Amino acid sequence: MSHTGQWSVRLHLFEDDDGTTKAHVTLDTGTTALTGHGTAHRNPVDTNVPEIGDELAAGRAMYDLAHQLLNAAERDVQGMAVSRPGAPRAAGRTA
């Protein structure tokens, strides 16, 4: 059985005057939306290179999103194991 899907990802970057860059990345699966957040702070003595702040903040936001997605998948897998016919049940649990 083959499966094809399309998920949308949106990345927004914001830089303020004090050298802080924030990133928000949103994954929309059509049924679920997750948002990751990342921040980068420029040292005041460093040269202002906005691309580096963007890369760091975006990477950290995607890393946060990846962890959320993996945690959601783990919860779903655990839920499938509990609902499978013949799957062992936790002690004291009734159907």
Tab-separated table of N, CA, C and O in Angstrom:
chain	number	residue	atom	x	y	z
A	1	MET	N	0.850	-1.176	0.000
A	1	MET	CA	0.000	0.000	0.000
A	1	MET	C	0.896	1.239	0.000
A	1	MET	O	1.687	1.446	0.915
A	2	SER	N	0.788	2.057	-1.016
A	2	SER	CA	1.584	3.278	-1.060
A	2	SER	C	0.796	4.431	-0.447
A	2	SER	O	-0.432	4.409	-0.369
A	3	HIS	N	1.530	5.432	-0.011
A	3	HIS	CA	0.927	6.595	0.618
A	3	HIS	C	1.686	7.835	0.177
A	3	HIS	O	2.912	7.840	0.166
A	4	THR	N	0.953	8.832	-0.234
A	4	THR	CA	1.563	10.105	-0.599
A	4	THR	C	0.865	11.205	0.178
A	4	THR	O	-0.359	11.197	0.303
A	5	GLY	N	1.635	12.115	0.722
A	5	GLY	CA	1.059	13.232	1.463
A	5	GLY	C	1.870	14.482	1.232
A	5	GLY	O	2.983	14.443	0.698
A	6	GLN	N	1.306	15.577	1.630
A	6	GLN	CA	2.022	16.846	1.529
A	6	GLN	C	1.773	17.642	2.795
A	6	GLN	O	0.629	17.859	3.183
A	7	TRP	N	2.837	18.041	3.450
A	7	TRP	CA	2.768	18.870	4.643
A	7	TRP	C	3.377	20.227	4.310
A	7	TRP	O	4.327	20.317	3.538
A	8	SER	N	2.840	21.253	4.919
A	8	SER	CA	3.347	22.607	4.690
A	8	SER	C	4.185	23.059	5.877
A	8	SER	O	3.823	22.820	7.024
A	9	VAL	N	5.292	23.715	5.577
A	9	VAL	CA	6.168	24.267	6.607
A	9	VAL	C	6.352	25.753	6.311
A	9	VAL	O	6.642	26.127	5.178
A	10	ARG	N	6.157	26.581	7.340
A	10	ARG	CA	6.365	28.020	7.212
A	10	ARG	C	7.387	28.463	8.243
A	10	ARG	O	7.284	28.098	9.409
A	11	LEU	N	8.350	29.251	7.818
A	11	LEU	CA	9.395	29.751	8.704
A	11	LEU	C	9.354	31.270	8.691
A	11	LEU	O	9.417	31.890	7.626
A	12	HIS	N	9.242	31.865	9.869
A	12	HIS	CA	9.236	33.317	10.013
A	12	HIS	C	10.425	33.723	10.869
A	12	HIS	O	10.672	33.129	11.924
A	13	LEU	N	11.165	34.723	10.408
A	13	LEU	CA	12.332	35.232	11.129
A	13	LEU	C	12.089	36.682	11.524
A	13	LEU	O	11.550	37.464	10.741
A	14	PHE	N	12.504	37.030	12.746
A	14	PHE	CA	12.343	38.380	13.272
A	14	PHE	C	13.657	38.794	13.917
A	14	PHE	O	14.179	38.077	14.765
A	15	GLU	N	14.182	39.946	13.538
A	15	GLU	CA	15.400	40.451	14.167
A	15	GLU	C	15.081	41.805	14.780
A	15	GLU	O	14.461	42.663	14.149
A	16	ASP	N	15.526	42.012	16.030
A	16	ASP	CA	15.320	43.311	16.653
A	16	ASP	C	16.618	44.095	16.696
A	16	ASP	O	17.672	43.623	16.260
A	17	ASP	N	16.543	45.303	17.200
A	17	ASP	CA	17.693	46.213	17.169
A	17	ASP	C	18.829	45.815	18.103
A	17	ASP	O	19.948	46.300	17.949
A	18	ASP	N	18.570	44.944	19.076
A	18	ASP	CA	19.638	44.563	20.014
A	18	ASP	C	20.419	43.327	19.575
A	18	ASP	O	21.225	42.805	20.319
A	19	GLY	N	20.170	42.861	18.339
A	19	GLY	CA	20.927	41.723	17.819
A	19	GLY	C	20.324	40.373	18.137
A	19	GLY	O	20.995	39.354	18.034
A	20	THR	N	19.048	40.348	18.510
A	20	THR	CA	18.364	39.086	18.783
A	20	THR	C	17.527	38.698	17.572
A	20	THR	O	16.765	39.512	17.052
A	21	THR	N	17.697	37.475	17.121
A	21	THR	CA	16.895	36.937	16.024
A	21	THR	C	16.025	35.824	16.573
A	21	THR	O	16.506	34.953	17.296
A	22	LYS	N	14.744	35.874	16.245
A	22	LYS	CA	13.799	34.828	16.663
A	22	LYS	C	13.235	34.161	15.417
A	22	LYS	O	13.016	34.822	14.396
A	23	ALA	N	13.019	32.877	15.521
A	23	ALA	CA	12.431	32.114	14.418
A	23	ALA	C	11.256	31.307	14.934
A	23	ALA	O	11.304	30.758	16.044
A	24	HIS	N	10.211	31.272	14.136
A	24	HIS	CA	9.054	30.420	14.398
A	24	HIS	C	8.854	29.575	13.149
A	24	HIS	O	8.710	30.125	12.050
A	25	VAL	N	8.843	28.268	13.314
A	25	VAL	CA	8.604	27.379	12.183
A	25	VAL	C	7.347	26.580	12.501
A	25	VAL	O	7.205	26.026	13.587
A	26	THR	N	6.397	26.582	11.566
A	26	THR	CA	5.132	25.896	11.769
A	26	THR	C	4.978	24.786	10.740
A	26	THR	O	5.146	25.017	9.543
A	27	LEU	N	4.666	23.593	11.232
A	27	LEU	CA	4.382	22.439	10.390
A	27	LEU	C	2.885	22.205	10.420
A	27	LEU	O	2.302	22.067	11.503
A	28	ASP	N	2.252	22.190	9.261
A	28	ASP	CA	0.811	21.931	9.153
A	28	ASP	C	0.627	20.650	8.352
A	28	ASP	O	0.951	20.600	7.168
A	29	THR	N	0.126	19.605	9.026
A	29	THR	CA	-0.070	18.319	8.368
A	29	THR	C	-1.454	18.181	7.754
A	29	THR	O	-1.752	17.172	7.133
A	30	GLY	N	-2.287	19.178	7.957
A	30	GLY	CA	-3.669	19.082	7.511
A	30	GLY	C	-4.581	18.679	8.649
A	30	GLY	O	-5.756	19.027	8.660
A	31	THR	N	-4.048	17.940	9.618
A	31	THR	CA	-4.817	17.548	10.795
A	31	THR	C	-4.183	18.048	12.083
A	31	THR	O	-4.845	18.122	13.107
A	32	THR	N	-2.912	18.387	12.022
A	32	THR	CA	-2.167	18.832	13.198
A	32	THR	C	-1.242	19.973	12.800
A	32	THR	O	-0.706	19.983	11.696
A	33	ALA	N	-1.053	20.901	13.723
A	33	ALA	CA	-0.074	21.974	13.509
A	33	ALA	C	0.856	22.014	14.712
A	33	ALA	O	0.408	21.975	15.854
A	34	LEU	N	2.143	22.032	14.446
A	34	LEU	CA	3.161	22.144	15.491
A	34	LEU	C	4.013	23.373	15.185
A	34	LEU	O	4.278	23.674	14.019
A	35	THR	N	4.455	24.064	16.228
A	35	THR	CA	5.301	25.246	16.045
A	35	THR	C	6.556	25.118	16.876
A	35	THR	O	6.493	24.867	18.082
A	36	GLY	N	7.695	25.279	16.219
A	36	GLY	CA	8.980	25.276	16.898
A	36	GLY	C	9.498	26.702	17.024
A	36	GLY	O	9.185	27.560	16.193
A	37	HIS	N	10.271	26.949	18.073
A	37	HIS	CA	10.802	28.285	18.339
A	37	HIS	C	12.313	28.206	18.506
A	37	HIS	O	12.824	27.250	19.082
A	38	GLY	N	12.988	29.217	18.018
A	38	GLY	CA	14.438	29.302	18.179
A	38	GLY	C	14.875	30.749	18.294
A	38	GLY	O	14.213	31.647	17.766
A	39	THR	N	15.972	30.965	18.996
A	39	THR	CA	16.494	32.316	19.207
A	39	THR	C	18.003	32.305	19.041
A	39	THR	O	18.669	31.330	19.384
A	40	ALA	N	18.532	33.409	18.529
A	40	ALA	CA	19.976	33.611	18.437
A	40	ALA	C	20.273	35.024	18.927
A	40	ALA	O	19.521	35.961	18.629
A	41	HIS	N	21.341	35.159	19.694
A	41	HIS	CA	21.743	36.464	20.229
A	41	HIS	C	23.138	36.805	19.721
A	41	HIS	O	24.065	36.026	19.897
A	42	ARG	N	23.276	37.979	19.110
A	42	ARG	CA	24.573	38.433	18.632
A	42	ARG	C	25.313	39.129	19.760
A	42	ARG	O	24.763	39.965	20.468
A	43	ASN	N	26.561	38.769	19.919
A	43	ASN	CA	27.416	39.462	20.877
A	43	ASN	C	27.615	40.886	20.365
A	43	ASN	O	27.943	41.077	19.192
A	44	PRO	N	27.420	41.900	21.213
A	44	PRO	CA	27.533	43.287	20.749
A	44	PRO	C	28.877	43.635	20.108
A	44	PRO	O	28.949	44.556	19.290
A	45	VAL	N	29.937	42.911	20.441
A	45	VAL	CA	31.243	43.210	19.843
A	45	VAL	C	31.448	42.509	18.504
A	45	VAL	O	32.408	42.813	17.795
A	46	ASP	N	30.555	41.586	18.138
A	46	ASP	CA	30.675	40.875	16.862
A	46	ASP	C	30.124	41.724	15.714
A	46	ASP	O	29.242	42.562	15.904
A	47	THR	N	30.634	41.462	14.528
A	47	THR	CA	30.128	42.114	13.324
A	47	THR	C	28.696	41.660	13.089
A	47	THR	O	28.361	40.485	13.280
A	48	ASN	N	27.857	42.583	12.666
A	48	ASN	CA	26.454	42.261	12.408
A	48	ASN	C	26.331	41.544	11.062
A	48	ASN	O	26.484	42.158	10.003
A	49	VAL	N	26.108	40.241	11.118
A	49	VAL	CA	25.889	39.426	9.914
A	49	VAL	C	24.532	38.748	10.104
A	49	VAL	O	24.443	37.660	10.685
A	50	PRO	N	23.448	39.397	9.639
A	50	PRO	CA	22.103	38.868	9.879
A	50	PRO	C	21.908	37.425	9.441
A	50	PRO	O	21.156	36.676	10.065
A	51	GLU	N	22.587	37.006	8.372
A	51	GLU	CA	22.428	35.641	7.871
A	51	GLU	C	22.806	34.599	8.934
A	51	GLU	O	22.162	33.559	9.039
A	52	ILE	N	23.835	34.901	9.726
A	52	ILE	CA	24.260	33.948	10.762
A	52	ILE	C	23.187	33.829	11.843
A	52	ILE	O	22.830	32.724	12.263
A	53	GLY	N	22.631	34.947	12.277
A	53	GLY	CA	21.548	34.910	13.255
A	53	GLY	C	20.335	34.164	12.723
A	53	GLY	O	19.699	33.389	13.438
A	54	ASP	N	20.017	34.401	11.434
A	54	ASP	CA	18.896	33.690	10.804
A	54	ASP	C	19.133	32.187	10.815
A	54	ASP	O	18.244	31.402	11.136
A	55	GLU	N	20.355	31.788	10.440
A	55	GLU	CA	20.679	30.351	10.384
A	55	GLU	C	20.586	29.709	11.762
A	55	GLU	O	20.022	28.613	11.909
A	56	LEU	N	21.149	30.373	12.759
A	56	LEU	CA	21.111	29.810	14.117
A	56	LEU	C	19.684	29.728	14.652
A	56	LEU	O	19.261	28.691	15.178
A	57	ALA	N	18.931	30.817	14.531
A	57	ALA	CA	17.560	30.824	15.050
A	57	ALA	C	16.685	29.817	14.306
A	57	ALA	O	15.917	29.071	14.918
A	58	ALA	N	16.817	29.776	12.973
A	58	ALA	CA	16.015	28.833	12.181
A	58	ALA	C	16.388	27.391	12.511
A	58	ALA	O	15.513	26.532	12.674
A	59	GLY	N	17.681	27.117	12.620
A	59	GLY	CA	18.117	25.767	12.968
A	59	GLY	C	17.592	25.335	14.325
A	59	GLY	O	17.146	24.195	14.504
A	60	ARG	N	17.627	26.250	15.287
A	60	ARG	CA	17.121	25.928	16.630
A	60	ARG	C	15.612	25.738	16.626
A	60	ARG	O	15.089	24.871	17.331
A	61	ALA	N	14.896	26.508	15.820
A	61	ALA	CA	13.443	26.334	15.715
A	61	ALA	C	13.103	24.991	15.075
A	61	ALA	O	12.191	24.289	15.517
A	62	MET	N	13.857	24.621	14.039
A	62	MET	CA	13.615	23.331	13.380
A	62	MET	C	13.964	22.168	14.302
A	62	MET	O	13.289	21.136	14.303
A	63	TYR	N	15.008	22.341	15.094
A	63	TYR	CA	15.397	21.327	16.077
A	63	TYR	C	14.278	21.143	17.099
A	63	TYR	O	13.900	20.008	17.426
A	64	ASP	N	13.714	22.250	17.577
A	64	ASP	CA	12.588	22.196	18.511
A	64	ASP	C	11.391	21.498	17.867
A	64	ASP	O	10.762	20.619	18.470
A	65	LEU	N	11.095	21.852	16.619
A	65	LEU	CA	9.988	21.234	15.893
A	65	LEU	C	10.220	19.735	15.710
A	65	LEU	O	9.310	18.928	15.893
A	66	ALA	N	11.435	19.349	15.369
A	66	ALA	CA	11.762	17.929	15.173
A	66	ALA	C	11.510	17.139	16.451
A	66	ALA	O	10.932	16.040	16.404
A	67	HIS	N	11.902	17.699	17.586
A	67	HIS	CA	11.661	17.001	18.859
A	67	HIS	C	10.170	16.869	19.131
A	67	HIS	O	9.714	15.808	19.594
A	68	GLN	N	9.409	17.900	18.859
A	68	GLN	CA	7.964	17.817	19.054
A	68	GLN	C	7.347	16.750	18.157
A	68	GLN	O	6.477	15.986	18.589
A	69	LEU	N	7.792	16.691	16.911
A	69	LEU	CA	7.259	15.716	15.960
A	69	LEU	C	7.616	14.291	16.379
A	69	LEU	O	6.779	13.379	16.333
A	70	LEU	N	8.852	14.088	16.819
A	70	LEU	CA	9.258	12.763	17.298
A	70	LEU	C	8.486	12.354	18.551
A	70	LEU	O	8.082	11.190	18.683
A	71	ASN	N	8.250	13.287	19.460
A	71	ASN	CA	7.466	12.994	20.661
A	71	ASN	C	6.026	12.639	20.302
A	71	ASN	O	5.443	11.721	20.887
A	72	ALA	N	5.443	13.349	19.333
A	72	ALA	CA	4.082	13.045	18.889
A	72	ALA	C	4.020	11.646	18.279
A	72	ALA	O	3.090	10.872	18.550
A	73	ALA	N	5.014	11.300	17.472
A	73	ALA	CA	5.048	9.968	16.861
A	73	ALA	C	5.179	8.888	17.929
A	73	ALA	O	4.519	7.844	17.853
A	74	GLU	N	6.013	9.142	18.931
A	74	GLU	CA	6.183	8.171	20.012
A	74	GLU	C	4.869	7.958	20.764
A	74	GLU	O	4.499	6.820	21.060
A	75	ARG	N	4.160	9.043	21.047
A	75	ARG	CA	2.854	8.905	21.723
A	75	ARG	C	1.878	8.120	20.852
A	75	ARG	O	1.126	7.279	21.349
A	76	ASP	N	1.888	8.383	19.543
A	76	ASP	CA	0.992	7.664	18.636
A	76	ASP	C	1.327	6.182	18.587
A	76	ASP	O	0.425	5.334	18.585
A	77	VAL	N	2.605	5.847	18.547
A	77	VAL	CA	3.022	4.438	18.531
A	77	VAL	C	2.576	3.752	19.821
A	77	VAL	O	2.036	2.643	19.793
A	78	GLN	N	2.786	4.396	20.936
A	78	GLN	CA	2.362	3.820	22.217
A	78	GLN	C	0.851	3.640	22.256
A	78	GLN	O	0.352	2.642	22.761
A	79	GLY	N	0.116	4.599	21.698
A	79	GLY	CA	-1.340	4.486	21.642
A	79	GLY	C	-1.794	3.338	20.773
A	79	GLY	O	-2.769	2.658	21.090
A	80	MET	N	-1.078	3.093	19.692
A	80	MET	CA	-1.422	1.975	18.804
A	80	MET	C	-1.177	0.641	19.507
A	80	MET	O	-1.950	-0.293	19.356
A	81	ALA	N	-0.121	0.558	20.284
A	81	ALA	CA	0.188	-0.690	20.986
A	81	ALA	C	-0.882	-1.006	22.013
A	81	ALA	O	-1.258	-2.157	22.203
A	82	VAL	N	-1.408	0.004	22.679
A	82	VAL	CA	-2.434	-0.206	23.699
A	82	VAL	C	-3.758	-0.604	23.065
A	82	VAL	O	-4.485	-1.428	23.604
A	83	SER	N	-4.072	-0.061	21.888
A	83	SER	CA	-5.376	-0.323	21.278
A	83	SER	C	-5.400	-1.571	20.395
A	83	SER	O	-6.454	-1.960	19.916
A	84	ARG	N	-4.229	-2.197	20.166
A	84	ARG	CA	-4.183	-3.402	19.334
A	84	ARG	C	-4.879	-4.556	20.033
A	84	ARG	O	-4.662	-4.789	21.217
A	85	PRO	N	-5.700	-5.313	19.303
A	85	PRO	CA	-6.302	-6.505	19.902
A	85	PRO	C	-5.209	-7.480	20.332
A	85	PRO	O	-4.248	-7.708	19.605
A	86	GLY	N	-5.326	-7.993	21.519
A	86	GLY	CA	-4.350	-8.950	22.025
A	86	GLY	C	-3.107	-8.314	22.616
A	86	GLY	O	-2.211	-9.008	23.069
A	87	ALA	N	-3.061	-6.978	22.602
A	87	ALA	CA	-1.894	-6.288	23.187
A	87	ALA	C	-1.982	-6.392	24.706
A	87	ALA	O	-3.052	-6.327	25.284
A	88	PRO	N	-0.836	-6.576	25.352
A	88	PRO	CA	-0.863	-6.648	26.806
A	88	PRO	C	-1.366	-5.330	27.398
A	88	PRO	O	-1.074	-4.264	26.893
A	89	ARG	N	-2.151	-5.425	28.456
A	89	ARG	CA	-2.679	-4.242	29.112
A	89	ARG	C	-1.922	-3.981	30.386
A	89	ARG	O	-1.388	-4.895	31.012
A	90	ALA	N	-1.910	-2.744	30.767
A	90	ALA	CA	-1.274	-2.375	32.040
A	90	ALA	C	-2.063	-3.001	33.187
A	90	ALA	O	-3.277	-3.188	33.100
A	91	ALA	N	-1.364	-3.334	34.261
A	91	ALA	CA	-2.019	-3.957	35.419
A	91	ALA	C	-3.142	-3.089	35.931
A	91	ALA	O	-3.011	-1.872	36.040
A	92	GLY	N	-4.268	-3.700	36.214
A	92	GLY	CA	-5.394	-2.985	36.776
A	92	GLY	C	-6.225	-2.241	35.761
A	92	GLY	O	-7.218	-1.635	36.096
A	93	ARG	N	-5.867	-2.310	34.516
A	93	ARG	CA	-6.609	-1.581	33.497
A	93	ARG	C	-7.696	-2.475	32.915
A	93	ARG	O	-7.461	-3.642	32.611
A	94	THR	N	-8.881	-1.912	32.742
A	94	THR	CA	-9.966	-2.662	32.133
A	94	THR	C	-10.374	-1.979	30.844
A	94	THR	O	-10.163	-0.793	30.662
A	95	ALA	N	-10.974	-2.744	29.959
A	95	ALA	CA	-11.375	-2.198	28.661
A	95	ALA	C	-12.604	-1.347	28.756
A	95	ALA	O	-13.380	-1.387	29.606
